[in-house]
CSV table of N, CA, C and O in Angstrom, one decimal:
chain,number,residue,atom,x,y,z
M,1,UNK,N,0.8,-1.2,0.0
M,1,UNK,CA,0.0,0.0,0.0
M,1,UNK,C,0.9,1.2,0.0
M,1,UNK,O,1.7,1.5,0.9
M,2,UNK,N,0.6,2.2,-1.3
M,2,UNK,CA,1.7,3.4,-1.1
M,2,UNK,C,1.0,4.3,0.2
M,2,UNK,O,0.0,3.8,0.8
M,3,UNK,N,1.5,5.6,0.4
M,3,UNK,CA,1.0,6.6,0.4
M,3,UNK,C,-0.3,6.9,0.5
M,3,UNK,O,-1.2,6.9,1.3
M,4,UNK,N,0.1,7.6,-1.3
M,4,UNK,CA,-1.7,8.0,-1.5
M,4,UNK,C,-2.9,6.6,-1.2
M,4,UNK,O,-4.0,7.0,-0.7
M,5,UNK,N,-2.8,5.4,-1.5
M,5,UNK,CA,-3.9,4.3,-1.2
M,5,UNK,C,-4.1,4.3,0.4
M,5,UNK,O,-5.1,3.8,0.8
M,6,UNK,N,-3.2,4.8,1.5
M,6,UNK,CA,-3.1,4.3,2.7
M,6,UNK,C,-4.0,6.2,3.4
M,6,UNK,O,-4.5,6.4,4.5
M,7,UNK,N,-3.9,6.8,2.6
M,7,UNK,CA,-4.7,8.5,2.4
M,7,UNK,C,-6.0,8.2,2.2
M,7,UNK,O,-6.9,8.4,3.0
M,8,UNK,N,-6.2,7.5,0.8
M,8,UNK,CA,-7.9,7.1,0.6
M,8,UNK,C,-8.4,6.4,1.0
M,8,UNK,O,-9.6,6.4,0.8
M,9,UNK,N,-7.7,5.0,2.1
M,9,UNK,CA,-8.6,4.1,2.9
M,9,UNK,C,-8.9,4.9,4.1
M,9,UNK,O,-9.9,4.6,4.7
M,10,UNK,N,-8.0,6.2,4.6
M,10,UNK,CA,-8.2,6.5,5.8
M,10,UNK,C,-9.3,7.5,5.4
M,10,UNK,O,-10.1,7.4,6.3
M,11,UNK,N,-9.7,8.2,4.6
M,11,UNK,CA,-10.5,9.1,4.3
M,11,UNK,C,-11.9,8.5,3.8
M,11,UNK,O,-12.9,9.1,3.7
M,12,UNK,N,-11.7,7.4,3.7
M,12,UNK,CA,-12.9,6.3,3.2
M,12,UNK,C,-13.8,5.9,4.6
M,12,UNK,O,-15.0,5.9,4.7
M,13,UNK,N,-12.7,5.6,5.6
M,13,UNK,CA,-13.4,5.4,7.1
M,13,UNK,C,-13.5,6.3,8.2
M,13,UNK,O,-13.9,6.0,9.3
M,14,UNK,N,-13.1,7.3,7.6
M,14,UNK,CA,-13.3,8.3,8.4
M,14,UNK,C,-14.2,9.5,8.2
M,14,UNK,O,-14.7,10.2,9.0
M,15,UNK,N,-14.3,9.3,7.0
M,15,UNK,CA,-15.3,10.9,5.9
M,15,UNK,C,-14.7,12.0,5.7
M,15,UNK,O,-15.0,12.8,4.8
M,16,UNK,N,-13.6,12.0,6.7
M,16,UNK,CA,-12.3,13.7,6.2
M,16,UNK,C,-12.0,13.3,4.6
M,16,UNK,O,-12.2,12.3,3.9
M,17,UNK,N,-11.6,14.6,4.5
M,17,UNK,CA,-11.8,15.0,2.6
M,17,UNK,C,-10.1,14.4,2.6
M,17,UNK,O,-9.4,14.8,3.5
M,18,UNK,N,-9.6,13.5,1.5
M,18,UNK,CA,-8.2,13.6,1.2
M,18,UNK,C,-7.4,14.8,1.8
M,18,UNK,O,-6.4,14.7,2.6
M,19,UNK,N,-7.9,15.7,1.3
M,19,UNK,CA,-6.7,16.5,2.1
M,19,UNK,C,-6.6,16.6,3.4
M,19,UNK,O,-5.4,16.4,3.8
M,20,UNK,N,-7.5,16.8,4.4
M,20,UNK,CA,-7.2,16.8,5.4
M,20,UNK,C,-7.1,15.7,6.0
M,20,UNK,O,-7.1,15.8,7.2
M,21,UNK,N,-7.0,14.1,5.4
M,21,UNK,CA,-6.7,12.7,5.9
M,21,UNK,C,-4.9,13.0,5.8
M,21,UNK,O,-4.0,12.6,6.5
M,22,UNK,N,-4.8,13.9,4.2
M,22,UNK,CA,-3.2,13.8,4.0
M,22,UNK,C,-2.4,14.3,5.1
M,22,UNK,O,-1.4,13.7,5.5
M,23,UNK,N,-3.0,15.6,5.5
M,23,UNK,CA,-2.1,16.5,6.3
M,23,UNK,C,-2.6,16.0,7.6
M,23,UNK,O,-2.0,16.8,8.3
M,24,UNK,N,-3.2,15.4,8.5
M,24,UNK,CA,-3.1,14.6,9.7
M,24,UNK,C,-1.8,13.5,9.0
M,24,UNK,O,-0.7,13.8,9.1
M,25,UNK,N,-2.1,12.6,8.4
M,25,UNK,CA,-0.9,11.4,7.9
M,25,UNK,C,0.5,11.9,8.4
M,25,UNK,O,1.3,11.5,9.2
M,26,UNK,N,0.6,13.7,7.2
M,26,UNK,CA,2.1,13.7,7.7
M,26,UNK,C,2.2,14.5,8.6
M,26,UNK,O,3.4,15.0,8.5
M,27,UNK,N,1.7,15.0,9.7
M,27,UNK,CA,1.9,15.1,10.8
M,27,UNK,C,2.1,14.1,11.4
M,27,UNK,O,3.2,13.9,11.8
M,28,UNK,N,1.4,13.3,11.6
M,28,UNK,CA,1.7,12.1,12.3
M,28,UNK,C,2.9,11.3,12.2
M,28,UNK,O,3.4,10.9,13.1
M,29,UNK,N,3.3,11.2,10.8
M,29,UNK,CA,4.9,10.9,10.5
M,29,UNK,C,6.0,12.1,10.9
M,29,UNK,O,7.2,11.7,11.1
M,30,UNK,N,5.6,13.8,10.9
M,30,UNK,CA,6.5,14.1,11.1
M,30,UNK,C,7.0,14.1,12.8
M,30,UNK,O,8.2,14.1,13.1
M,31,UNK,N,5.9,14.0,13.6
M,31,UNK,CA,5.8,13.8,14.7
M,31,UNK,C,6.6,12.4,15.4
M,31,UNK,O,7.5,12.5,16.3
M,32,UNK,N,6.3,11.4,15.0
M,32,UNK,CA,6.9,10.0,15.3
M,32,UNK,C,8.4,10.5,15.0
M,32,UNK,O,9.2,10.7,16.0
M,33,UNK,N,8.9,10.9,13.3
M,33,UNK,CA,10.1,11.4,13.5
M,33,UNK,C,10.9,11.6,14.3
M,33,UNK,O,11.9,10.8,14.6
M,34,UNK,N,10.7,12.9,14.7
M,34,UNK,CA,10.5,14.1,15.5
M,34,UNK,C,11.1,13.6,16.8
M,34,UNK,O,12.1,14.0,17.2
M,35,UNK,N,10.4,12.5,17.5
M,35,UNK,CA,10.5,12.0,18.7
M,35,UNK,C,11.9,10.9,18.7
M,35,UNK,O,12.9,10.8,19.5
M,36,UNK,N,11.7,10.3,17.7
M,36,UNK,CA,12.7,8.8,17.2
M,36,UNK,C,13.7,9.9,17.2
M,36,UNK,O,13.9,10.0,18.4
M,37,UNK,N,14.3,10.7,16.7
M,37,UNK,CA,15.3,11.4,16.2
M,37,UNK,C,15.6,12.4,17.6
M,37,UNK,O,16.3,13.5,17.5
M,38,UNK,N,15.1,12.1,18.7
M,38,UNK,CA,14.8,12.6,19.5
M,38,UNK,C,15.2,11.7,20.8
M,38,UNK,O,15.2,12.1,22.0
M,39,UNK,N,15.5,10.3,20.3
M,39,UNK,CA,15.8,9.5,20.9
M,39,UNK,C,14.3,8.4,22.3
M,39,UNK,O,14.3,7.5,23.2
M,40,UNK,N,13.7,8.9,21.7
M,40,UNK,CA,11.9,8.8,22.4
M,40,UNK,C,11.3,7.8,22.0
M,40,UNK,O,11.1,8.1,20.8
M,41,UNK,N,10.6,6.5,22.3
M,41,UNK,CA,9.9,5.8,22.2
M,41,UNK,C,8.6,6.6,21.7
M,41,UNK,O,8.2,7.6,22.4
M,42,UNK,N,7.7,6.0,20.4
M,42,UNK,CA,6.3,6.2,20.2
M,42,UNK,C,5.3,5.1,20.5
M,42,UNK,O,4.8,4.4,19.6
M,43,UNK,N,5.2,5.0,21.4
M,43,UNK,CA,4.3,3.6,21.8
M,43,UNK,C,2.7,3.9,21.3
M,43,UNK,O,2.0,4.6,22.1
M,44,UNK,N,2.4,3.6,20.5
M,44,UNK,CA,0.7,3.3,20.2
M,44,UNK,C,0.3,1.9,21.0
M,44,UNK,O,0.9,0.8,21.0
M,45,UNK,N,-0.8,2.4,21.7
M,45,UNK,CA,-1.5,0.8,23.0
M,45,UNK,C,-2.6,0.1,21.6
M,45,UNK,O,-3.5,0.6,21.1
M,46,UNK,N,-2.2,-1.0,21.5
M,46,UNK,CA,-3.1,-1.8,20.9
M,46,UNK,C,-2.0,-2.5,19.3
M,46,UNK,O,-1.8,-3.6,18.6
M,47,UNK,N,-1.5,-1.0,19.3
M,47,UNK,CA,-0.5,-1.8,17.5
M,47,UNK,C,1.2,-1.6,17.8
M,47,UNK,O,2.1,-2.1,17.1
M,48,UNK,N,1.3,-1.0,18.5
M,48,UNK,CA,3.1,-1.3,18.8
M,48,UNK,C,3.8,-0.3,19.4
M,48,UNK,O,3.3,0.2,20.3
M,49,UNK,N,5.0,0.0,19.1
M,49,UNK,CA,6.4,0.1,19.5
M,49,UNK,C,7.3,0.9,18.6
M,49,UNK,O,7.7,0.2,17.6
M,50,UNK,N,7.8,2.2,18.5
M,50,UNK,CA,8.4,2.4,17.6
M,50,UNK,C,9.5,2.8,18.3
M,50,UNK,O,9.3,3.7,19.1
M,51,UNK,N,10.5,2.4,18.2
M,51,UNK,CA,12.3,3.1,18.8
M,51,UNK,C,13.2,2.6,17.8
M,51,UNK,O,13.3,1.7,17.0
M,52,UNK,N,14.3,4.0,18.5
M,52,UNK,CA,15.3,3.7,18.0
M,52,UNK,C,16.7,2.3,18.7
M,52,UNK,O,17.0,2.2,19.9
M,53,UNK,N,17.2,1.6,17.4
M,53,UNK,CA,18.0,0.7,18.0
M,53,UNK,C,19.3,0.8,18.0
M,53,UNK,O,19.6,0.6,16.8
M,54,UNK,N,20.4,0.9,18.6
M,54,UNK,CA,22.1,1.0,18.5
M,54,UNK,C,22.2,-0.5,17.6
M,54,UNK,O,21.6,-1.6,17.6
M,55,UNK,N,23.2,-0.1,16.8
M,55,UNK,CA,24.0,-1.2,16.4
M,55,UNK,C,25.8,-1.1,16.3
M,55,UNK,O,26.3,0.0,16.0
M,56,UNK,N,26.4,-2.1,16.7
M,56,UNK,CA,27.8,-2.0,17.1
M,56,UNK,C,28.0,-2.1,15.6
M,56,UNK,O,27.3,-2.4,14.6
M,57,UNK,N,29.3,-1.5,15.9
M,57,UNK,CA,30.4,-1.5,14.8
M,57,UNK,C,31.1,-2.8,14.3
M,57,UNK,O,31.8,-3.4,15.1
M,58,UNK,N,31.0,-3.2,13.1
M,58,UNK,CA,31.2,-4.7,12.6
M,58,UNK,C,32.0,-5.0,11.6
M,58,UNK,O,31.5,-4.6,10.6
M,59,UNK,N,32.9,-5.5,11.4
M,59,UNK,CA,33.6,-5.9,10.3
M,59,UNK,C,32.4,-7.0,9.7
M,59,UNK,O,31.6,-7.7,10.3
M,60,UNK,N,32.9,-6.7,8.3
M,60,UNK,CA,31.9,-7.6,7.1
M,60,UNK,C,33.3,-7.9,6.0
M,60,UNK,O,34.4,-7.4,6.3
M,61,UNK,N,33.1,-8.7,4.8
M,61,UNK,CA,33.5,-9.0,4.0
M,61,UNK,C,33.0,-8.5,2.8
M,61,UNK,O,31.8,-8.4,2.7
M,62,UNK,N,33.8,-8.2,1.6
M,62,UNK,CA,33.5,-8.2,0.6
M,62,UNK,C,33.4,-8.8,-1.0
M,62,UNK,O,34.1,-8.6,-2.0
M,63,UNK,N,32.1,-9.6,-0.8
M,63,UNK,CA,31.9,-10.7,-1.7
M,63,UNK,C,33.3,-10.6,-2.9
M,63,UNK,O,34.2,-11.4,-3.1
M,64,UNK,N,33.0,-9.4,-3.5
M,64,UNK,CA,33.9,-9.8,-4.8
M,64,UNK,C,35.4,-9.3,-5.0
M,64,UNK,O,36.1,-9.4,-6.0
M,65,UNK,N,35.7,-8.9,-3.6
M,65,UNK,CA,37.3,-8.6,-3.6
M,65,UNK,C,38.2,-9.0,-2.1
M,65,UNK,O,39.4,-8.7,-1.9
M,66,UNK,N,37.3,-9.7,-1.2
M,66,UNK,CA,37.3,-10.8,-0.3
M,66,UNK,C,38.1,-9.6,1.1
M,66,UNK,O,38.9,-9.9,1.9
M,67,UNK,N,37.6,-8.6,0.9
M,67,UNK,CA,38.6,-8.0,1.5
M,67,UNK,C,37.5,-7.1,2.6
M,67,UNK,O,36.3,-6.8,2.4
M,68,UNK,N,38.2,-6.8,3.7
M,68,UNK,CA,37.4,-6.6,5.3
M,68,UNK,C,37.2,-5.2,4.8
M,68,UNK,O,37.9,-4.5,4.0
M,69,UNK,N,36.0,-4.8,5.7
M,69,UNK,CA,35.6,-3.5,6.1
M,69,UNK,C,35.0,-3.4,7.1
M,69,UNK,O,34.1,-4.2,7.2
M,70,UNK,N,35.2,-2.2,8.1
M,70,UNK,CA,34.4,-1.9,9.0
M,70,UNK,C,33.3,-0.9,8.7
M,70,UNK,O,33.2,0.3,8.3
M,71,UNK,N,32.4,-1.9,9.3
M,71,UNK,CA,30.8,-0.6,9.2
M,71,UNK,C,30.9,-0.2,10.2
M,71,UNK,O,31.1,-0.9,11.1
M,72,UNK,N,30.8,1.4,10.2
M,72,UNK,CA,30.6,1.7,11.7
M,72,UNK,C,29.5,1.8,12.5
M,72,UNK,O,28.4,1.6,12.1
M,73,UNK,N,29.7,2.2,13.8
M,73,UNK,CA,28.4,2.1,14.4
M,73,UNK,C,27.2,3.1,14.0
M,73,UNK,O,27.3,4.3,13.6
M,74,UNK,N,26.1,2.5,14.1
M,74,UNK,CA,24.4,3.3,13.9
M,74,UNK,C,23.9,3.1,14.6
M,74,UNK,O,24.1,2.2,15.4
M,75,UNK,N,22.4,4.1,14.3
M,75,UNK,CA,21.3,4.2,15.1
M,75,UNK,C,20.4,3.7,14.0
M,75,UNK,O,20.9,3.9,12.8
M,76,UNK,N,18.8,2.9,14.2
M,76,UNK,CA,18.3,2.5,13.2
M,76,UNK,C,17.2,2.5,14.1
M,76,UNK,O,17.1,2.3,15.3
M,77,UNK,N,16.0,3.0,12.9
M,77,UNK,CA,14.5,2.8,13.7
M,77,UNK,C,13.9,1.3,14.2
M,77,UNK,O,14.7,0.4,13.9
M,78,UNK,N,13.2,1.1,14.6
M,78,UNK,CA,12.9,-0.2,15.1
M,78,UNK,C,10.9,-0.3,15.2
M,78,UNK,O,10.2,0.5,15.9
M,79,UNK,N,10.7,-1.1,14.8
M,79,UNK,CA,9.1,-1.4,15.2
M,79,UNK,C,8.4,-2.8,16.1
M,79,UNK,O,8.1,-3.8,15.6
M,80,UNK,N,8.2,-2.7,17.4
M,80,UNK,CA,7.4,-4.0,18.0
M,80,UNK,C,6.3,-4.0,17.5
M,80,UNK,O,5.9,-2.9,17.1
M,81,UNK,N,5.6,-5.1,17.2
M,81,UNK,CA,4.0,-5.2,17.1
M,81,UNK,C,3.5,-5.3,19.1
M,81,UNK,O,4.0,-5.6,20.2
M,82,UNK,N,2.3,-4.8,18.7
M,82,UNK,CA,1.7,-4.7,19.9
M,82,UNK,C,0.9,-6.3,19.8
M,82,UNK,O,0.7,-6.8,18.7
M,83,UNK,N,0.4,-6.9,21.2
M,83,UNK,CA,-0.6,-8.0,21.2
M,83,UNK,C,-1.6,-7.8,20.0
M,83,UNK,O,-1.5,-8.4,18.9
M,84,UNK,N,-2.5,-6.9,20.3
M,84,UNK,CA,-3.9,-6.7,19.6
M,84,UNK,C,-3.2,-7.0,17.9
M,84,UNK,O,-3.7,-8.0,17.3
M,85,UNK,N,-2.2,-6.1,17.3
M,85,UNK,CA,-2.1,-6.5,15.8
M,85,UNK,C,-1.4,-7.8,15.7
M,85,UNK,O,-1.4,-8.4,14.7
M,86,UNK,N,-0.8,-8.3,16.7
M,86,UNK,CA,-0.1,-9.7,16.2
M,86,UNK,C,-1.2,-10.6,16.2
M,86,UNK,O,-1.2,-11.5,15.4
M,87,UNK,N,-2.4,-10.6,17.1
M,87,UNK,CA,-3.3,-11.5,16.6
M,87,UNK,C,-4.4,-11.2,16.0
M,87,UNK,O,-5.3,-12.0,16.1
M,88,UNK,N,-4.6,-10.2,15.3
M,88,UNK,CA,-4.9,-9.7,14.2
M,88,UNK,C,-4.7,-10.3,13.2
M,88,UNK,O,-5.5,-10.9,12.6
M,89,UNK,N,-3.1,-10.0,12.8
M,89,UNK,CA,-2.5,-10.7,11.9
M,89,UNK,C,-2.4,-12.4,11.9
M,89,UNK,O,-2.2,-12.9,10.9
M,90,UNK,N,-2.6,-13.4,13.2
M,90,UNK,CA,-2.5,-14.1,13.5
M,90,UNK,C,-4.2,-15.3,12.5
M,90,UNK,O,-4.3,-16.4,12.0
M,91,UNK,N,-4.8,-14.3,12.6
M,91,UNK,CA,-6.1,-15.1,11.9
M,91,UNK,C,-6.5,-14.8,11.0
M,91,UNK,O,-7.4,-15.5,10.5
């Protein structure tokens, strides 16, 4: 589901006009942002978990010249499912 389809289902069950389903959407994305980049957990009760995760610094290989590199360390978003959507998704 892009975008705009994920705009017209929400405007479909709600009755707000596309545009103002759009402009709640990306607030709501710029907000979650906002917070993640902020280092802040966005917990929604019922569908999940959004945080940010550390990852260490790692030597890998490279397939076609066999030779080491280190990735360095990052920060990367992260999503839990909450109970309610895992068994949602479960049936």
């Amino acid at each position: 589901m892009t975008k705009k389809e994920l705009v017209t289902a929400i405007s479909a069950r709600t009755g707000l006009t596309k545009k103002d389903t759009e402009v709640f959407l990306n607030a709501f994305i710029d907000t979650v942002t906002d917070e993640l980049s902020a280092g802040n957990e966005v917990n929604i009760s019922g569908f999940g978990c959004f945080d940010v995760r550390s990852r260490k610094e790692r030597t890998c290989l490279v397939p076609l010249t066999s030779d080491k590199v280190t990735v360095p360390a990052t920060k990367a978003p992260a999503f839990r499912p909450g109970k309610t959507l895992k068994a949602k998704i479960a049936e």
